[in-house]
PDB file of N, CA and C in Angstrom:
ATOM      1  N   UNK A   1      -0.970  -3.507   3.918  1.00 73.00           N
ATOM      2  CA  UNK A   1      -2.133  -4.352   3.849  1.00 73.00           C
ATOM      3  C   UNK A   1      -2.993  -3.872   2.690  1.00 73.00           C
ATOM      4  N   UNK A   2      -3.597  -4.775   1.996  1.00 76.00           N
ATOM      5  CA  UNK A   2      -4.418  -4.439   0.846  1.00 76.00           C
ATOM      6  C   UNK A   2      -5.675  -5.294   0.846  1.00 76.00           C
ATOM      7  N   UNK A   3      -6.745  -4.742   0.299  1.00 75.00           N
ATOM      8  CA  UNK A   3      -7.976  -5.521   0.138  1.00 75.00           C
ATOM      9  C   UNK A   3      -7.888  -6.469  -1.051  1.00 75.00           C
ATOM     10  N   UNK A   4      -6.824  -6.363  -1.819  1.00 81.00           N
ATOM     11  CA  UNK A   4      -6.624  -7.285  -2.934  1.00 81.00           C
ATOM     12  C   UNK A   4      -6.168  -8.643  -2.411  1.00 81.00           C
ATOM     13  N   UNK A   5      -6.415  -9.699  -3.181  1.00 85.00           N
ATOM     14  CA  UNK A   5      -5.956 -11.021  -2.759  1.00 85.00           C
ATOM     15  C   UNK A   5      -4.427 -11.111  -2.806  1.00 85.00           C
ATOM     16  N   UNK A   6      -3.848 -12.035  -2.034  1.00 85.00           N
ATOM     17  CA  UNK A   6      -2.389 -12.155  -1.980  1.00 85.00           C
ATOM     18  C   UNK A   6      -1.723 -12.333  -3.348  1.00 85.00           C
ATOM     19  N   UNK A   7      -2.342 -13.080  -4.258  1.00 88.00           N
ATOM     20  CA  UNK A   7      -1.754 -13.287  -5.585  1.00 88.00           C
ATOM     21  C   UNK A   7      -1.570 -11.996  -6.358  1.00 88.00           C
ATOM     22  N   UNK A   8      -2.535 -11.102  -6.253  1.00 89.00           N
ATOM     23  CA  UNK A   8      -2.433  -9.817  -6.943  1.00 89.00           C
ATOM     24  C   UNK A   8      -1.306  -8.984  -6.342  1.00 89.00           C
ATOM     25  N   UNK A   9      -1.156  -9.021  -5.023  1.00 86.00           N
ATOM     26  CA  UNK A   9      -0.082  -8.288  -4.373  1.00 86.00           C
ATOM     27  C   UNK A   9       1.281  -8.870  -4.748  1.00 86.00           C
ATOM     28  N   UNK A  10       1.364 -10.183  -4.858  1.00 88.00           N
ATOM     29  CA  UNK A  10       2.620 -10.825  -5.255  1.00 88.00           C
ATOM     30  C   UNK A  10       3.005 -10.407  -6.673  1.00 88.00           C
ATOM     31  N   UNK A  11       2.030 -10.358  -7.574  1.00 91.00           N
ATOM     32  CA  UNK A  11       2.299  -9.931  -8.952  1.00 91.00           C
ATOM     33  C   UNK A  11       2.758  -8.477  -8.994  1.00 91.00           C
ATOM     34  N   UNK A  12       2.130  -7.609  -8.186  1.00 87.00           N
ATOM     35  CA  UNK A  12       2.532  -6.198  -8.122  1.00 87.00           C
ATOM     36  C   UNK A  12       3.970  -6.082  -7.626  1.00 87.00           C
ATOM     37  N   UNK A  13       4.302  -6.808  -6.561  1.00 88.00           N
ATOM     38  CA  UNK A  13       5.659  -6.758  -6.003  1.00 88.00           C
ATOM     39  C   UNK A  13       6.682  -7.216  -7.027  1.00 88.00           C
ATOM     40  N   UNK A  14       6.362  -8.266  -7.760  1.00 91.00           N
ATOM     41  CA  UNK A  14       7.278  -8.764  -8.777  1.00 91.00           C
ATOM     42  C   UNK A  14       7.441  -7.746  -9.909  1.00 91.00           C
ATOM     43  N   UNK A  15       6.336  -7.172 -10.356  1.00 91.00           N
ATOM     44  CA  UNK A  15       6.395  -6.201 -11.455  1.00 91.00           C
ATOM     45  C   UNK A  15       7.184  -4.953 -11.072  1.00 91.00           C
ATOM     46  N   UNK A  16       7.062  -4.531  -9.813  1.00 85.00           N
ATOM     47  CA  UNK A  16       7.752  -3.320  -9.363  1.00 85.00           C
ATOM     48  C   UNK A  16       9.102  -3.622  -8.713  1.00 85.00           C
ATOM     49  N   UNK A  17       9.463  -4.900  -8.675  1.00 86.00           N
ATOM     50  CA  UNK A  17      10.749  -5.345  -8.121  1.00 86.00           C
ATOM     51  C   UNK A  17      10.949  -4.922  -6.667  1.00 86.00           C
ATOM     52  N   UNK A  18       9.891  -5.066  -5.884  1.00 82.00           N
ATOM     53  CA  UNK A  18      10.015  -4.830  -4.449  1.00 82.00           C
ATOM     54  C   UNK A  18      10.200  -6.191  -3.783  1.00 82.00           C
ATOM     55  N   UNK A  19      10.869  -6.245  -2.640  1.00 84.00           N
ATOM     56  CA  UNK A  19      11.257  -7.537  -2.073  1.00 84.00           C
ATOM     57  C   UNK A  19      10.118  -8.391  -1.515  1.00 84.00           C
ATOM     58  N   UNK A  20       8.963  -7.815  -1.258  1.00 84.00           N
ATOM     59  CA  UNK A  20       7.860  -8.610  -0.720  1.00 84.00           C
ATOM     60  C   UNK A  20       6.543  -7.913  -1.017  1.00 84.00           C
ATOM     61  N   UNK A  21       5.455  -8.685  -1.128  1.00 87.00           N
ATOM     62  CA  UNK A  21       4.143  -8.080  -1.391  1.00 87.00           C
ATOM     63  C   UNK A  21       3.518  -7.518  -0.118  1.00 87.00           C
ATOM     64  N   UNK A  22       2.498  -6.680  -0.308  1.00 82.00           N
ATOM     65  CA  UNK A  22       1.703  -6.240   0.834  1.00 82.00           C
ATOM     66  C   UNK A  22       0.897  -7.429   1.353  1.00 82.00           C
ATOM     67  N   UNK A  23       0.412  -7.315   2.555  1.00 82.00           N
ATOM     68  CA  UNK A  23      -0.432  -8.359   3.136  1.00 82.00           C
ATOM     69  C   UNK A  23      -1.819  -8.251   2.515  1.00 82.00           C
ATOM     70  N   UNK A  24      -2.307  -9.333   1.941  1.00 80.00           N
ATOM     71  CA  UNK A  24      -3.640  -9.341   1.361  1.00 80.00           C
ATOM     72  C   UNK A  24      -4.701  -9.547   2.437  1.00 80.00           C
ATOM     73  N   UNK A  25      -5.756  -8.751   2.362  1.00 81.00           N
ATOM     74  CA  UNK A  25      -6.855  -8.864   3.340  1.00 81.00           C
ATOM     75  C   UNK A  25      -8.181  -8.802   2.601  1.00 81.00           C
ATOM     76  N   UNK A  26      -8.332  -9.673   1.598  1.00 81.00           N
ATOM     77  CA  UNK A  26      -9.553  -9.629   0.785  1.00 81.00           C
ATOM     78  C   UNK A  26     -10.792  -9.974   1.602  1.00 81.00           C
ATOM     79  N   UNK A  27     -10.635 -10.689   2.704  1.00 82.00           N
ATOM     80  CA  UNK A  27     -11.767 -10.987   3.585  1.00 82.00           C
ATOM     81  C   UNK A  27     -12.039  -9.878   4.588  1.00 82.00           C
ATOM     82  N   UNK A  28     -11.163  -8.894   4.652  1.00 78.00           N
ATOM     83  CA  UNK A  28     -11.289  -7.685   5.470  1.00 78.00           C
ATOM     84  C   UNK A  28     -11.233  -7.943   6.975  1.00 78.00           C
ATOM     85  N   UNK A  29     -10.761  -9.112   7.388  1.00 82.00           N
ATOM     86  CA  UNK A  29     -10.662  -9.404   8.818  1.00 82.00           C
ATOM     87  C   UNK A  29      -9.643  -8.495   9.508  1.00 82.00           C
ATOM     88  N   UNK A  30      -8.488  -8.302   8.883  1.00 78.00           N
ATOM     89  CA  UNK A  30      -7.448  -7.463   9.488  1.00 78.00           C
ATOM     90  C   UNK A  30      -7.916  -6.008   9.538  1.00 78.00           C
ATOM     91  N   UNK A  31      -8.501  -5.535   8.454  1.00 72.00           N
ATOM     92  CA  UNK A  31      -8.999  -4.159   8.408  1.00 72.00           C
ATOM     93  C   UNK A  31     -10.028  -3.871   9.484  1.00 72.00           C
ATOM     94  N   UNK A  32     -10.927  -4.811   9.696  1.00 72.00           N
ATOM     95  CA  UNK A  32     -11.932  -4.635  10.759  1.00 72.00           C
ATOM     96  C   UNK A  32     -11.278  -4.657  12.131  1.00 72.00           C
ATOM     97  N   UNK A  33     -10.323  -5.547  12.320  1.00 77.00           N
ATOM     98  CA  UNK A  33      -9.658  -5.659  13.623  1.00 77.00           C
ATOM     99  C   UNK A  33      -8.932  -4.370  13.998  1.00 77.00           C
ATOM    100  N   UNK A  34      -8.385  -3.678  13.000  1.00 69.00           N
ATOM    101  CA  UNK A  34      -7.646  -2.448  13.264  1.00 69.00           C
ATOM    102  C   UNK A  34      -8.466  -1.188  13.003  1.00 69.00           C
ATOM    103  N   UNK A  35      -9.743  -1.353  12.661  1.00 66.00           N
ATOM    104  CA  UNK A  35     -10.628  -0.206  12.489  1.00 66.00           C
ATOM    105  C   UNK A  35     -10.289   0.705  11.329  1.00 66.00           C
ATOM    106  N   UNK A  36      -9.786   0.146  10.232  1.00 65.00           N
ATOM    107  CA  UNK A  36      -9.439   0.990   9.089  1.00 65.00           C
ATOM    108  C   UNK A  36     -10.451   0.901   7.955  1.00 65.00           C
ATOM    109  N   UNK A  37     -11.574   0.261   8.193  1.00 64.00           N
ATOM    110  CA  UNK A  37     -12.641   0.193   7.196  1.00 64.00           C
ATOM    111  C   UNK A  37     -13.860   0.918   7.734  1.00 64.00           C
ATOM    112  N   UNK A  38     -14.614   1.531   6.840  1.00 60.00           N
ATOM    113  CA  UNK A  38     -15.854   2.169   7.265  1.00 60.00           C
ATOM    114  C   UNK A  38     -16.875   2.035   6.150  1.00 60.00           C
ATOM    115  N   UNK A  39     -18.126   2.177   6.492  1.00 54.00           N
ATOM    116  CA  UNK A  39     -19.184   2.113   5.484  1.00 54.00           C
ATOM    117  C   UNK A  39     -19.634   3.525   5.142  1.00 54.00           C
ATOM    118  N   UNK A  40     -19.827   3.770   3.878  1.00 43.00           N
ATOM    119  CA  UNK A  40     -20.307   5.064   3.416  1.00 43.00           C
ATOM    120  C   UNK A  40     -20.912   4.878   2.042  1.00 43.00           C
ATOM    121  N   UNK A  41     -21.796   3.944   1.915  1.00 34.00           N
ATOM    122  CA  UNK A  41     -22.312   3.562   0.606  1.00 34.00           C
ATOM    123  C   UNK A  41     -21.443   2.447   0.054  1.00 34.00           C
ATOM    124  N   UNK A  42     -20.187   2.737  -0.077  1.00 40.00           N
ATOM    125  CA  UNK A  42     -19.200   1.744  -0.498  1.00 40.00           C
ATOM    126  C   UNK A  42     -18.286   1.465   0.674  1.00 40.00           C
ATOM    127  N   UNK A  43     -17.664   0.337   0.679  1.00 50.00           N
ATOM    128  CA  UNK A  43     -16.651   0.048   1.685  1.00 50.00           C
ATOM    129  C   UNK A  43     -15.361   0.735   1.244  1.00 50.00           C
ATOM    130  N   UNK A  44     -14.875   1.656   2.033  1.00 55.00           N
ATOM    131  CA  UNK A  44     -13.676   2.406   1.680  1.00 55.00           C
ATOM    132  C   UNK A  44     -12.539   2.046   2.624  1.00 55.00           C
ATOM    133  N   UNK A  45     -11.369   1.977   2.097  1.00 55.00           N
ATOM    134  CA  UNK A  45     -10.196   1.704   2.931  1.00 55.00           C
ATOM    135  C   UNK A  45      -9.411   2.988   3.106  1.00 55.00           C
ATOM    136  N   UNK A  46      -8.970   3.244   4.312  1.00 63.00           N
ATOM    137  CA  UNK A  46      -8.020   4.321   4.552  1.00 63.00           C
ATOM    138  C   UNK A  46      -6.670   3.759   4.159  1.00 63.00           C
ATOM    139  N   UNK A  47      -5.997   4.425   3.289  1.00 71.00           N
ATOM    140  CA  UNK A  47      -4.730   3.899   2.801  1.00 71.00           C
ATOM    141  C   UNK A  47      -3.567   4.622   3.446  1.00 71.00           C
ATOM    142  N   UNK A  48      -2.714   3.843   4.064  1.00 78.00           N
ATOM    143  CA  UNK A  48      -1.459   4.356   4.597  1.00 78.00           C
ATOM    144  C   UNK A  48      -0.383   3.383   4.148  1.00 78.00           C
ATOM    145  N   UNK A  49       0.600   3.891   3.436  1.00 82.00           N
ATOM    146  CA  UNK A  49       1.705   3.067   2.973  1.00 82.00           C
ATOM    147  C   UNK A  49       2.976   3.554   3.635  1.00 82.00           C
ATOM    148  N   UNK A  50       3.684   2.637   4.273  1.00 84.00           N
ATOM    149  CA  UNK A  50       4.991   2.933   4.855  1.00 84.00           C
ATOM    150  C   UNK A  50       6.032   2.333   3.916  1.00 84.00           C
ATOM    151  N   UNK A  51       6.925   3.164   3.402  1.00 84.00           N
ATOM    152  CA  UNK A  51       8.012   2.672   2.564  1.00 84.00           C
ATOM    153  C   UNK A  51       9.251   2.617   3.444  1.00 84.00           C
ATOM    154  N   UNK A  52       9.802   1.415   3.605  1.00 84.00           N
ATOM    155  CA  UNK A  52      10.923   1.179   4.515  1.00 84.00           C
ATOM    156  C   UNK A  52      12.114   0.692   3.693  1.00 84.00           C
ATOM    157  N   UNK A  53      13.283   1.313   3.908  1.00 84.00           N
ATOM    158  CA  UNK A  53      14.459   0.917   3.132  1.00 84.00           C
ATOM    159  C   UNK A  53      15.135  -0.318   3.720  1.00 84.00           C
ATOM    160  N   UNK A  54      16.232  -0.742   3.098  1.00 84.00           N
ATOM    161  CA  UNK A  54      16.926  -1.966   3.513  1.00 84.00           C
ATOM    162  C   UNK A  54      17.468  -1.887   4.932  1.00 84.00           C
ATOM    163  N   UNK A  55      17.709  -0.688   5.421  1.00 87.00           N
ATOM    164  CA  UNK A  55      18.211  -0.518   6.781  1.00 87.00           C
ATOM    165  C   UNK A  55      17.079  -0.436   7.809  1.00 87.00           C
ATOM    166  N   UNK A  56      15.851  -0.551   7.354  1.00 85.00           N
ATOM    167  CA  UNK A  56      14.710  -0.497   8.252  1.00 85.00           C
ATOM    168  C   UNK A  56      14.253   0.912   8.581  1.00 85.00           C
ATOM    169  N   UNK A  57      14.714   1.882   7.802  1.00 87.00           N
ATOM    170  CA  UNK A  57      14.334   3.281   8.027  1.00 87.00           C
ATOM    171  C   UNK A  57      13.094   3.609   7.205  1.00 87.00           C
ATOM    172  N   UNK A  58      12.106   4.231   7.836  1.00 86.00           N
ATOM    173  CA  UNK A  58      10.901   4.647   7.109  1.00 86.00           C
ATOM    174  C   UNK A  58      11.273   5.833   6.227  1.00 86.00           C
ATOM    175  N   UNK A  59      11.147   5.655   4.912  1.00 86.00           N
ATOM    176  CA  UNK A  59      11.509   6.694   3.946  1.00 86.00           C
ATOM    177  C   UNK A  59      10.322   7.538   3.512  1.00 86.00           C
ATOM    178  N   UNK A  60       9.128   6.994   3.652  1.00 85.00           N
ATOM    179  CA  UNK A  60       7.940   7.747   3.253  1.00 85.00           C
ATOM    180  C   UNK A  60       6.720   7.163   3.950  1.00 85.00           C
ATOM    181  N   UNK A  61       5.779   8.035   4.280  1.00 84.00           N
ATOM    182  CA  UNK A  61       4.465   7.631   4.778  1.00 84.00           C
ATOM    183  C   UNK A  61       3.466   8.303   3.850  1.00 84.00           C
ATOM    184  N   UNK A  62       2.721   7.493   3.127  1.00 82.00           N
ATOM    185  CA  UNK A  62       1.790   8.006   2.122  1.00 82.00           C
ATOM    186  C   UNK A  62       0.385   7.720   2.611  1.00 82.00           C
ATOM    187  N   UNK A  63      -0.410   8.779   2.775  1.00 76.00           N
ATOM    188  CA  UNK A  63      -1.784   8.643   3.275  1.00 76.00           C
ATOM    189  C   UNK A  63      -2.766   9.149   2.222  1.00 76.00           C
ATOM    190  N   UNK A  64      -3.812   8.381   2.000  1.00 72.00           N
ATOM    191  CA  UNK A  64      -4.909   8.834   1.142  1.00 72.00           C
ATOM    192  C   UNK A  64      -6.113   7.961   1.436  1.00 72.00           C
ATOM    193  N   UNK A  65      -7.246   8.402   0.951  1.00 68.00           N
ATOM    194  CA  UNK A  65      -8.443   7.614   1.208  1.00 68.00           C
ATOM    195  C   UNK A  65      -9.207   7.294  -0.077  1.00 68.00           C
ATOM    196  N   UNK A  66      -9.348   8.239  -0.948  1.00 64.00           N
ATOM    197  CA  UNK A  66     -10.208   8.006  -2.103  1.00 64.00           C
ATOM    198  C   UNK A  66      -9.462   7.866  -3.420  1.00 64.00           C
ATOM    199  N   UNK A  67      -8.362   8.570  -3.603  1.00 65.00           N
ATOM    200  CA  UNK A  67      -7.692   8.596  -4.899  1.00 65.00           C
ATOM    201  C   UNK A  67      -6.606   7.535  -4.960  1.00 65.00           C
ATOM    202  N   UNK A  68      -6.985   6.303  -5.285  1.00 71.00           N
ATOM    203  CA  UNK A  68      -6.026   5.200  -5.301  1.00 71.00           C
ATOM    204  C   UNK A  68      -4.975   5.389  -6.393  1.00 71.00           C
ATOM    205  N   UNK A  69      -5.334   5.979  -7.530  1.00 76.00           N
ATOM    206  CA  UNK A  69      -4.354   6.175  -8.593  1.00 76.00           C
ATOM    207  C   UNK A  69      -3.214   7.073  -8.123  1.00 76.00           C
ATOM    208  N   UNK A  70      -3.552   8.146  -7.428  1.00 78.00           N
ATOM    209  CA  UNK A  70      -2.529   9.055  -6.897  1.00 78.00           C
ATOM    210  C   UNK A  70      -1.695   8.335  -5.834  1.00 78.00           C
ATOM    211  N   UNK A  71      -2.346   7.557  -4.995  1.00 77.00           N
ATOM    212  CA  UNK A  71      -1.661   6.817  -3.934  1.00 77.00           C
ATOM    213  C   UNK A  71      -0.637   5.848  -4.534  1.00 77.00           C
ATOM    214  N   UNK A  72      -1.054   5.087  -5.529  1.00 82.00           N
ATOM    215  CA  UNK A  72      -0.157   4.129  -6.181  1.00 82.00           C
ATOM    216  C   UNK A  72       1.000   4.853  -6.856  1.00 82.00           C
ATOM    217  N   UNK A  73       0.711   5.967  -7.535  1.00 86.00           N
ATOM    218  CA  UNK A  73       1.774   6.723  -8.204  1.00 86.00           C
ATOM    219  C   UNK A  73       2.796   7.240  -7.197  1.00 86.00           C
ATOM    220  N   UNK A  74       2.321   7.745  -6.059  1.00 85.00           N
ATOM    221  CA  UNK A  74       3.239   8.242  -5.028  1.00 85.00           C
ATOM    222  C   UNK A  74       4.111   7.128  -4.476  1.00 85.00           C
ATOM    223  N   UNK A  75       3.499   6.009  -4.130  1.00 85.00           N
ATOM    224  CA  UNK A  75       4.250   4.880  -3.576  1.00 85.00           C
ATOM    225  C   UNK A  75       5.247   4.331  -4.590  1.00 85.00           C
ATOM    226  N   UNK A  76       4.824   4.192  -5.833  1.00 89.00           N
ATOM    227  CA  UNK A  76       5.713   3.688  -6.881  1.00 89.00           C
ATOM    228  C   UNK A  76       6.884   4.626  -7.104  1.00 89.00           C
ATOM    229  N   UNK A  77       6.634   5.927  -7.076  1.00 89.00           N
ATOM    230  CA  UNK A  77       7.704   6.907  -7.234  1.00 89.00           C
ATOM    231  C   UNK A  77       8.756   6.758  -6.134  1.00 89.00           C
ATOM    232  N   UNK A  78       8.311   6.611  -4.902  1.00 88.00           N
ATOM    233  CA  UNK A  78       9.253   6.442  -3.785  1.00 88.00           C
ATOM    234  C   UNK A  78      10.053   5.156  -3.963  1.00 88.00           C
ATOM    235  N   UNK A  79       9.388   4.070  -4.338  1.00 88.00           N
ATOM    236  CA  UNK A  79      10.086   2.801  -4.531  1.00 88.00           C
ATOM    237  C   UNK A  79      11.131   2.902  -5.634  1.00 88.00           C
ATOM    238  N   UNK A  80      10.799   3.572  -6.717  1.00 90.00           N
ATOM    239  CA  UNK A  80      11.767   3.740  -7.817  1.00 90.00           C
ATOM    240  C   UNK A  80      12.959   4.586  -7.378  1.00 90.00           C
ATOM    241  N   UNK A  81      12.705   5.625  -6.602  1.00 88.00           N
ATOM    242  CA  UNK A  81      13.809   6.458  -6.088  1.00 88.00           C
ATOM    243  C   UNK A  81      14.733   5.629  -5.196  1.00 88.00           C
ATOM    244  N   UNK A  82      14.149   4.797  -4.340  1.00 85.00           N
ATOM    245  CA  UNK A  82      14.962   3.956  -3.459  1.00 85.00           C
ATOM    246  C   UNK A  82      15.755   2.919  -4.264  1.00 85.00           C
ATOM    247  N   UNK A  83      15.154   2.393  -5.320  1.00 87.00           N
ATOM    248  CA  UNK A  83      15.843   1.400  -6.149  1.00 87.00           C
ATOM    249  C   UNK A  83      17.063   2.002  -6.841  1.00 87.00           C
ATOM    250  N   UNK A  84      17.007   3.301  -7.155  1.00 86.00           N
ATOM    251  CA  UNK A  84      18.140   3.955  -7.804  1.00 86.00           C
ATOM    252  C   UNK A  84      19.267   4.293  -6.836  1.00 86.00           C
ATOM    253  N   UNK A  85      18.932   4.366  -5.538  1.00 80.00           N
ATOM    254  CA  UNK A  85      19.974   4.766  -4.577  1.00 80.00           C
ATOM    255  C   UNK A  85      20.730   3.597  -4.013  1.00 80.00           C
TER     256      UNK A  85
END
């Protein structure tokens, strides 16, 4: 799930050659329903990414809260490793 709009997630999935985009939640309804948003001056999202392979096996769980660049790099690295295997 991402706070970005669905179109941005679709473009990311296409650019990284992943089979589907993340769920867009730009209105934050899903985040509020699951309690993953909090206020602290800025609205911050707790980021948890599950990377699941073609067999449905979870290959990585990436957790972060503030450093989105590191989070994206970690997730992209796992996806590239899976694409090579």
